[in-house]
Structures are given as structure tokens and as C-alpha cells.
Short mmCIF file of N, CA and C in Angstrom, two decimals:
data_model
loop_
_atom_site.label_atom_id
_atom_site.label_comp_id
_atom_site.label_asym_id
_atom_site.label_seq_id
_atom_site.Cartn_x
_atom_site.Cartn_y
_atom_site.Cartn_z
N MET A 817 5.06 -3.82 13.37
CA MET A 817 5.75 -2.27 13.65
C MET A 817 6.10 -2.87 11.74
N TRP A 818 6.43 -2.14 11.20
CA TRP A 818 6.92 -1.73 9.36
C TRP A 818 7.75 -2.45 9.80
N PRO A 819 8.71 -2.96 9.54
CA PRO A 819 9.99 -3.63 9.16
C PRO A 819 10.98 -2.75 8.71
N ASP A 820 12.29 -1.73 9.35
CA ASP A 820 13.12 -1.27 9.06
C ASP A 820 13.93 -1.00 7.54
N GLU A 821 13.71 -2.72 7.11
CA GLU A 821 13.98 -2.57 6.02
C GLU A 821 13.82 -2.19 4.90
N TYR A 822 12.08 -2.16 4.81
CA TYR A 822 11.32 -1.63 4.22
C TYR A 822 10.91 -0.26 4.12
N ALA A 823 11.71 0.24 5.51
CA ALA A 823 10.84 1.72 5.69
C ALA A 823 11.39 2.86 4.59
N PHE A 824 11.15 2.50 3.57
CA PHE A 824 12.58 3.58 3.00
C PHE A 824 11.26 3.92 1.07
N LEU A 825 10.36 1.93 1.60
CA LEU A 825 9.66 1.86 -0.38
C LEU A 825 8.42 2.65 0.65
N LEU A 826 8.42 3.53 2.37
CA LEU A 826 7.34 4.55 2.23
C LEU A 826 8.34 6.02 1.90
N ASP A 827 9.24 5.87 1.36
CA ASP A 827 9.46 7.62 1.20
C ASP A 827 8.82 9.58 0.57
N GLN A 828 8.26 7.75 -0.80
CA GLN A 828 7.69 8.84 -1.56
C GLN A 828 5.89 8.22 -1.97
N ALA A 829 5.85 8.10 -1.09
CA ALA A 829 4.24 7.65 -0.62
C ALA A 829 3.93 8.98 -1.24
N GLU A 830 1.85 8.70 -1.50
CA GLU A 830 1.34 9.91 -1.13
C GLU A 830 0.42 9.24 -0.90
N GLU A 831 -0.35 10.18 0.08
CA GLU A 831 -1.33 10.55 1.19
C GLU A 831 -2.93 10.11 -0.55
N VAL A 832 -3.24 9.40 -0.44
CA VAL A 832 -4.57 9.61 -0.95
C VAL A 832 -6.07 8.98 -0.50
N ASP A 833 -7.17 9.66 -0.60
CA ASP A 833 -8.77 9.26 -0.66
C ASP A 833 -8.96 7.88 -1.40
N LEU A 834 -9.49 6.60 -0.88
CA LEU A 834 -9.94 5.77 -1.56
C LEU A 834 -12.10 6.18 -1.07
N HIS A 835 -12.10 5.64 -2.17
CA HIS A 835 -13.90 5.85 -2.42
C HIS A 835 -14.23 4.83 -2.52
N ILE A 836 -14.63 4.18 -2.12
CA ILE A 836 -15.38 3.22 -1.90
C ILE A 836 -17.01 2.77 -2.16
N PRO A 837 -17.63 2.49 -3.47
CA PRO A 837 -18.99 2.81 -3.94
C PRO A 837 -19.69 1.93 -2.71
N PRO A 838 -21.32 1.80 -2.56
CA PRO A 838 -22.03 1.79 -1.98
C PRO A 838 -22.98 0.34 -2.17
N ALA A 839 -22.36 -0.93 -0.88
CA ALA A 839 -22.62 -2.04 -1.90
C ALA A 839 -24.26 -2.10 -0.75
N VAL A 840 -24.50 -3.46 -1.44
CA VAL A 840 -26.10 -3.15 -1.70
C VAL A 840 -26.64 -3.81 -0.03
N GLN A 841 -27.64 -3.83 1.13
CA GLN A 841 -27.43 -4.70 2.21
C GLN A 841 -27.97 -5.20 1.68
N ASP A 842 -28.51 -6.23 3.12
CA ASP A 842 -28.87 -7.94 3.39
C ASP A 842 -31.03 -7.23 2.30
N ASP A 843 -30.78 -6.43 3.19
CA ASP A 843 -33.06 -5.95 2.94
C ASP A 843 -32.69 -5.12 0.56
N GLY A 844 -31.73 -5.06 1.48
CA GLY A 844 -31.94 -4.03 -1.22
C GLY A 844 -32.22 -3.23 -0.95
N SER A 845 -31.24 -2.17 0.36
CA SER A 845 -31.66 -1.42 0.10
C SER A 845 -29.71 -0.58 0.37
N PRO A 846 -29.41 0.57 -0.50
CA PRO A 846 -28.04 0.96 -0.69
C PRO A 846 -27.87 1.58 1.04
N GLY A 847 -26.77 0.17 0.61
CA GLY A 847 -25.17 1.17 0.82
C GLY A 847 -24.59 1.94 1.33
N LYS A 848 -23.78 3.19 2.58
CA LYS A 848 -22.78 4.80 2.58
C LYS A 848 -22.43 3.85 1.76
N ALA A 849 -21.70 4.75 1.34
CA ALA A 849 -20.14 5.02 0.23
C ALA A 849 -19.45 5.13 1.74
N ILE A 850 -18.00 5.10 1.35
CA ILE A 850 -16.65 3.93 2.19
C ILE A 850 -15.75 5.91 1.82
N THR A 851 -14.88 6.71 2.21
CA THR A 851 -14.07 6.88 1.92
C THR A 851 -12.38 6.79 3.28
N ARG A 852 -11.88 6.36 3.04
CA ARG A 852 -10.67 5.63 3.55
C ARG A 852 -9.46 6.46 3.13
N LYS A 853 -8.57 6.96 4.01
CA LYS A 853 -6.61 7.13 3.68
C LYS A 853 -6.37 6.67 3.64
N ALA A 854 -5.31 6.80 2.44
CA ALA A 854 -3.32 5.12 1.79
C ALA A 854 -3.21 6.04 1.38
N LEU A 855 -2.06 5.20 1.35
CA LEU A 855 -0.48 5.74 0.75
C LEU A 855 -0.56 5.05 -0.47
N LYS A 856 -0.60 5.92 -2.08
CA LYS A 856 -0.26 4.58 -2.77
C LYS A 856 1.55 5.77 -2.96
N VAL A 857 1.91 3.77 -3.46
CA VAL A 857 3.03 3.86 -3.34
C VAL A 857 3.10 3.29 -5.00
N ARG A 858 4.80 4.31 -6.16
CA ARG A 858 5.22 3.36 -6.97
C ARG A 858 6.56 2.09 -6.16
N ILE A 859 6.49 0.85 -6.64
CA ILE A 859 7.57 0.83 -5.90
C ILE A 859 8.11 -0.68 -7.08
N SER A 860 9.87 -1.06 -7.58
CA SER A 860 9.33 -2.01 -7.96
C SER A 860 9.27 -3.54 -7.76
N GLN A 861 9.24 -3.80 -8.74
CA GLN A 861 8.49 -5.19 -8.49
C GLN A 861 9.30 -7.10 -7.92
N GLN A 862 10.83 -5.87 -8.17
CA GLN A 862 10.94 -7.15 -6.86
C GLN A 862 10.85 -6.90 -4.88
N ASP A 863 10.49 -5.01 -5.26
CA ASP A 863 10.62 -4.71 -3.21
C ASP A 863 9.26 -5.31 -3.64
N PHE A 864 8.13 -5.16 -4.05
CA PHE A 864 6.79 -6.27 -4.09
C PHE A 864 6.77 -7.37 -3.91
N GLU A 865 7.76 -8.07 -4.61
CA GLU A 865 7.71 -9.33 -3.81
C GLU A 865 8.08 -9.98 -2.70
N LYS A 866 9.21 -9.31 -1.91
CA LYS A 866 9.80 -9.02 -0.64
C LYS A 866 8.69 -8.64 0.10
N ILE A 867 7.82 -7.73 -0.29
CA ILE A 867 6.81 -6.89 0.53
C ILE A 867 5.90 -8.59 0.35
N TRP A 868 4.60 -9.04 0.14
CA TRP A 868 4.19 -9.62 -0.56
C TRP A 868 3.64 -10.19 0.43
N PRO A 869 4.44 -11.59 2.12
CA PRO A 869 4.19 -11.41 2.37
C PRO A 869 3.51 -11.41 3.88
N LEU A 870 4.33 -9.80 3.25
CA LEU A 870 2.95 -8.94 4.79
C LEU A 870 1.99 -7.74 4.78
N ALA A 871 1.42 -8.34 3.14
CA ALA A 871 -0.21 -7.67 2.91
C ALA A 871 -0.90 -8.34 4.09
N GLU A 872 -1.98 -8.48 3.63
CA GLU A 872 -3.62 -8.08 4.95
C GLU A 872 -2.92 -8.02 6.19
N ALA A 873 -1.81 -7.66 6.94
CA ALA A 873 -2.08 -7.39 7.92
C ALA A 873 -1.79 -6.04 8.72
N ARG A 874 -1.99 -5.22 9.18
CA ARG A 874 -1.96 -4.45 9.71
C ARG A 874 -0.59 -4.14 10.37
N TYR A 875 0.53 -2.56 10.75
CA TYR A 875 1.88 -2.81 11.10
C TYR A 875 1.72 -1.06 11.36
N ARG A 876 2.44 -1.12 12.35
CA ARG A 876 2.53 0.24 13.04
C ARG A 876 3.79 0.99 12.14
N VAL A 877 3.83 3.10 11.52
CA VAL A 877 5.10 2.99 11.18
C VAL A 877 5.43 3.88 12.12
N GLY A 878 7.42 4.57 11.46
CA GLY A 878 7.57 5.32 12.62
C GLY A 878 7.86 6.73 11.25
N GLY A 879 9.06 7.59 11.51
CA GLY A 879 8.99 8.38 10.11
C GLY A 879 7.89 8.82 10.64
N ARG A 880 7.77 10.68 9.33
CA ARG A 880 7.20 11.12 9.26
C ARG A 880 5.13 10.64 9.06
N LEU A 881 5.74 10.00 9.35
CA LEU A 881 4.32 8.50 9.55
C LEU A 881 3.36 7.64 10.52
N LEU A 882 4.78 8.99 12.16
CA LEU A 882 4.18 7.92 13.22
C LEU A 882 2.89 8.34 13.62
N GLY A 883 2.99 7.69 14.14
CA GLY A 883 1.31 7.34 14.79
C GLY A 883 0.46 7.11 13.59
N LYS A 884 0.99 6.12 12.40
CA LYS A 884 -1.05 5.86 11.56
C LYS A 884 0.02 4.39 11.79
N ALA A 885 -0.85 3.88 10.67
CA ALA A 885 -0.61 1.99 10.63
C ALA A 885 -0.97 1.86 8.59
N ILE A 886 -0.69 1.03 8.61
CA ILE A 886 -0.79 0.54 6.99
C ILE A 886 -1.16 -0.62 6.96
N THR A 887 -2.02 -0.90 5.90
CA THR A 887 -1.99 -2.21 5.77
C THR A 887 -1.89 -2.19 4.20
N LEU A 888 -1.12 -3.59 4.04
CA LEU A 888 -1.31 -3.27 2.49
C LEU A 888 -2.04 -3.97 1.42
N ILE A 889 -2.57 -3.50 0.64
CA ILE A 889 -3.60 -4.90 0.04
C ILE A 889 -3.73 -4.92 -1.78
N THR A 890 -4.11 -5.95 -1.50
CA THR A 890 -3.36 -7.17 -2.49
C THR A 890 -5.06 -8.21 -2.65
N SER A 891 -5.71 -8.54 -1.88
CA SER A 891 -6.61 -9.52 -2.29
C SER A 891 -8.01 -8.68 -2.41
N ASN A 892 -7.82 -8.31 -1.17
CA ASN A 892 -9.18 -8.33 -0.58
C ASN A 892 -10.56 -7.22 -1.01
N PRO A 893 -11.76 -8.01 -1.67
CA PRO A 893 -12.25 -7.58 -2.63
C PRO A 893 -12.91 -5.92 -2.62
N HIS A 894 -12.97 -5.84 -1.23
CA HIS A 894 -13.73 -4.08 -0.67
C HIS A 894 -13.15 -3.84 -1.42
N TYR A 895 -11.61 -3.87 -1.67
CA TYR A 895 -10.33 -2.51 -2.70
C TYR A 895 -10.10 -2.76 -4.45
N ARG A 896 -10.09 -4.02 -4.79
CA ARG A 896 -10.24 -4.25 -5.65
C ARG A 896 -9.61 -3.65 -6.97
N ASN A 897 -10.62 -2.15 -6.67
CA ASN A 897 -10.06 -0.96 -7.53
C ASN A 897 -8.59 -1.04 -7.28
N TRP A 898 -8.03 -1.24 -6.24
CA TRP A 898 -6.68 -0.85 -5.93
C TRP A 898 -5.46 -1.33 -5.87
N HIS A 899 -6.19 -3.50 -6.04
CA HIS A 899 -4.86 -4.56 -6.35
C HIS A 899 -3.36 -2.97 -6.73
N PRO A 900 -2.55 -4.07 -6.42
CA PRO A 900 -1.55 -3.91 -7.45
C PRO A 900 -1.76 -3.65 -8.58
N SER A 901 -1.24 -2.89 -9.85
CA SER A 901 -1.29 -2.48 -11.10
C SER A 901 0.23 -2.13 -11.78
N ASP A 902 -0.03 -2.24 -13.15
CA ASP A 902 1.02 -1.98 -13.65
C ASP A 902 1.99 -0.13 -13.62
N GLY A 903 2.58 -0.60 -13.35
CA GLY A 903 2.98 0.90 -12.61
C GLY A 903 4.40 1.66 -13.32
N GLY A 904 4.69 0.51 -15.46
CA GLY A 904 5.19 0.23 -15.21
C GLY A 904 6.15 -0.08 -15.64
N SER A 905 7.92 0.55 -16.78
CA SER A 905 9.16 0.10 -16.84
C SER A 905 10.16 1.17 -15.99
N VAL A 906 11.79 0.47 -16.51
CA VAL A 906 12.47 1.90 -16.74
C VAL A 906 13.59 0.63 -17.34
N GLU A 907 13.86 1.25 -18.70
CA GLU A 907 15.21 1.23 -19.27
C GLU A 907 16.33 1.54 -18.17
N ASN A 908 17.46 0.44 -18.27
CA ASN A 908 19.09 1.52 -17.49
C ASN A 908 20.07 0.51 -18.48
N ILE A 909 20.94 1.13 -18.34
CA ILE A 909 22.31 0.92 -18.71
C ILE A 909 23.32 0.64 -17.31
N SER A 910 23.72 -0.44 -16.61
CA SER A 910 24.89 -0.69 -15.61
C SER A 910 25.65 -1.06 -16.16
N ASP A 911 27.17 -0.30 -15.06
CA ASP A 911 28.28 -0.22 -15.03
C ASP A 911 28.80 -0.73 -16.10
N SER A 912 28.57 -2.23 -15.53
CA SER A 912 29.02 -2.73 -16.70
C SER A 912 28.94 -2.00 -18.57
N GLY A 913 27.87 -1.81 -18.77
CA GLY A 913 27.60 -1.29 -19.99
C GLY A 913 26.50 -2.64 -20.60
N GLN A 914 25.58 -3.36 -19.41
CA GLN A 914 24.26 -3.68 -20.13
C GLN A 914 23.20 -3.40 -19.68
N HIS A 915 22.71 -3.48 -20.54
CA HIS A 915 20.83 -3.18 -20.67
C HIS A 915 20.11 -4.28 -19.06
N TYR A 916 19.01 -3.27 -18.65
CA TYR A 916 18.42 -4.02 -18.07
C TYR A 916 16.87 -3.55 -17.86
N THR A 917 16.24 -4.37 -17.43
CA THR A 917 15.23 -3.13 -17.40
C THR A 917 13.93 -3.91 -15.63
N THR A 918 13.67 -2.26 -15.68
CA THR A 918 13.25 -2.56 -13.59
C THR A 918 11.50 -2.34 -13.71
N ASN A 919 10.94 -3.00 -13.90
CA ASN A 919 9.29 -3.50 -13.33
C ASN A 919 9.00 -3.01 -12.47
N TYR A 920 8.09 -2.08 -12.20
CA TYR A 920 7.46 -1.03 -11.60
C TYR A 920 5.86 -1.56 -11.05
N VAL A 921 5.53 -1.79 -10.18
CA VAL A 921 4.03 -2.13 -9.23
C VAL A 921 2.96 -0.97 -8.73
N ILE A 922 2.17 -0.51 -8.88
CA ILE A 922 1.62 0.99 -7.57
C ILE A 922 0.95 -0.25 -7.37
N VAL A 923 1.00 -0.41 -5.70
CA VAL A 923 -0.05 -0.67 -4.57
C VAL A 923 -0.66 0.19 -3.79
N HIS A 924 -0.89 -0.05 -2.68
CA HIS A 924 -2.05 0.95 -1.98
C HIS A 924 -1.88 0.88 -0.71
N PHE A 925 -1.49 1.62 0.65
CA PHE A 925 -1.72 1.16 1.75
C PHE A 925 -3.03 1.58 2.59
N LEU A 926 -4.06 0.69 2.87
CA LEU A 926 -4.93 1.89 3.53
C LEU A 926 -3.74 2.97 5.08
N LEU A 927 -3.87 3.78 5.07
CA LEU A 927 -3.86 4.16 6.41
C LEU A 927 -4.98 4.59 7.14
N ASP A 928 -4.25 3.86 8.81
CA ASP A 928 -4.96 4.79 10.18
C ASP A 928 -4.32 5.26 10.89
N ASP A 929 -5.10 5.38 11.94
CA ASP A 929 -4.93 6.56 12.55
C ASP A 929 -4.45 5.19 14.10
N VAL A 930 -3.29 5.32 15.25
CA VAL A 930 -3.05 4.18 15.79
C VAL A 930 -3.65 4.62 16.50
N ARG A 931 -4.57 4.21 18.36
CA ARG A 931 -4.95 4.93 19.10
C ARG A 931 -4.27 3.81 19.74
N GLU A 932 -3.77 3.67 20.86
CA GLU A 932 -3.45 3.42 21.74
C GLU A 932 -4.45 3.78 23.21
N THR A 933 -5.14 2.74 24.40
CA THR A 933 -5.60 2.86 25.64
C THR A 933 -5.03 2.87 26.81
N ALA A 934 -5.85 3.72 26.87
CA ALA A 934 -4.31 4.49 28.54
C ALA A 934 -5.29 3.92 29.75
N GLU A 935 -4.32 3.57 30.38
CA GLU A 935 -5.43 3.11 32.24
C GLU A 935 -5.55 4.16 32.53
N ALA A 936 -6.34 4.79 33.26
CA ALA A 936 -6.69 6.37 34.43
C ALA A 936 -5.96 6.17 35.49
#
């Protein structure tokens, strides 16, 4: 299960389709293009660093995504176009009057249906 402490990161997630171009087969023939469902999320760099150890593993999720599983894309070469990218930054002022910058990252989670086997 996706850790409850990070569930808030998926609240503003946008469902998107990733269109993966066809790869050339071993025999030289063109492969088939693939479309995968995914979640696109803009999160703070600090939060991204916290969830980095969860990358490339599949987790079930709850809430509005109940029955789905996610996988954070970070270094899989098949998904290089959707590796974490710059999400900009926002300048803020703390309650004490100090200026600070919050950096953001755009990340993608592969989104799959969870299939359970049932005994007959």
C-alpha cells in the first residue's frame, strides 16, 4: 500500500495518457506504439526527496483511486520522457517575515488496475 503519510501528494494528481513510441524489434521491424495511463503530479522538491526511495515499485492506493496501483517513474529508460522534471518555484514570506523559495518537481506515476485472483 502507498504510505498514508504521502496520500496528500496524489490529491491534485491529473490522469494522463503516456504515448510511448514504438521500439525497433530485434528483426528490424517496427514495434507497436504503447499507451499507458498515468498520474501527473506537481510536488515540492522536499516531498520528492522523501518519496524517492519508493520509486520503481508498485503500490496500491486508496481513496478516489481505490482499485488502482501506482509506480513512480524515475529512471526506467522506457519512460525517459516522463522522468521527474522542473516544476518551477514559488517565492513566499514566512510568518516571521523571512523570504524563502519552494522548488517544485513534476513527476509521473504509472497507473494500473489492481487485479485480484479469486478462488472458485
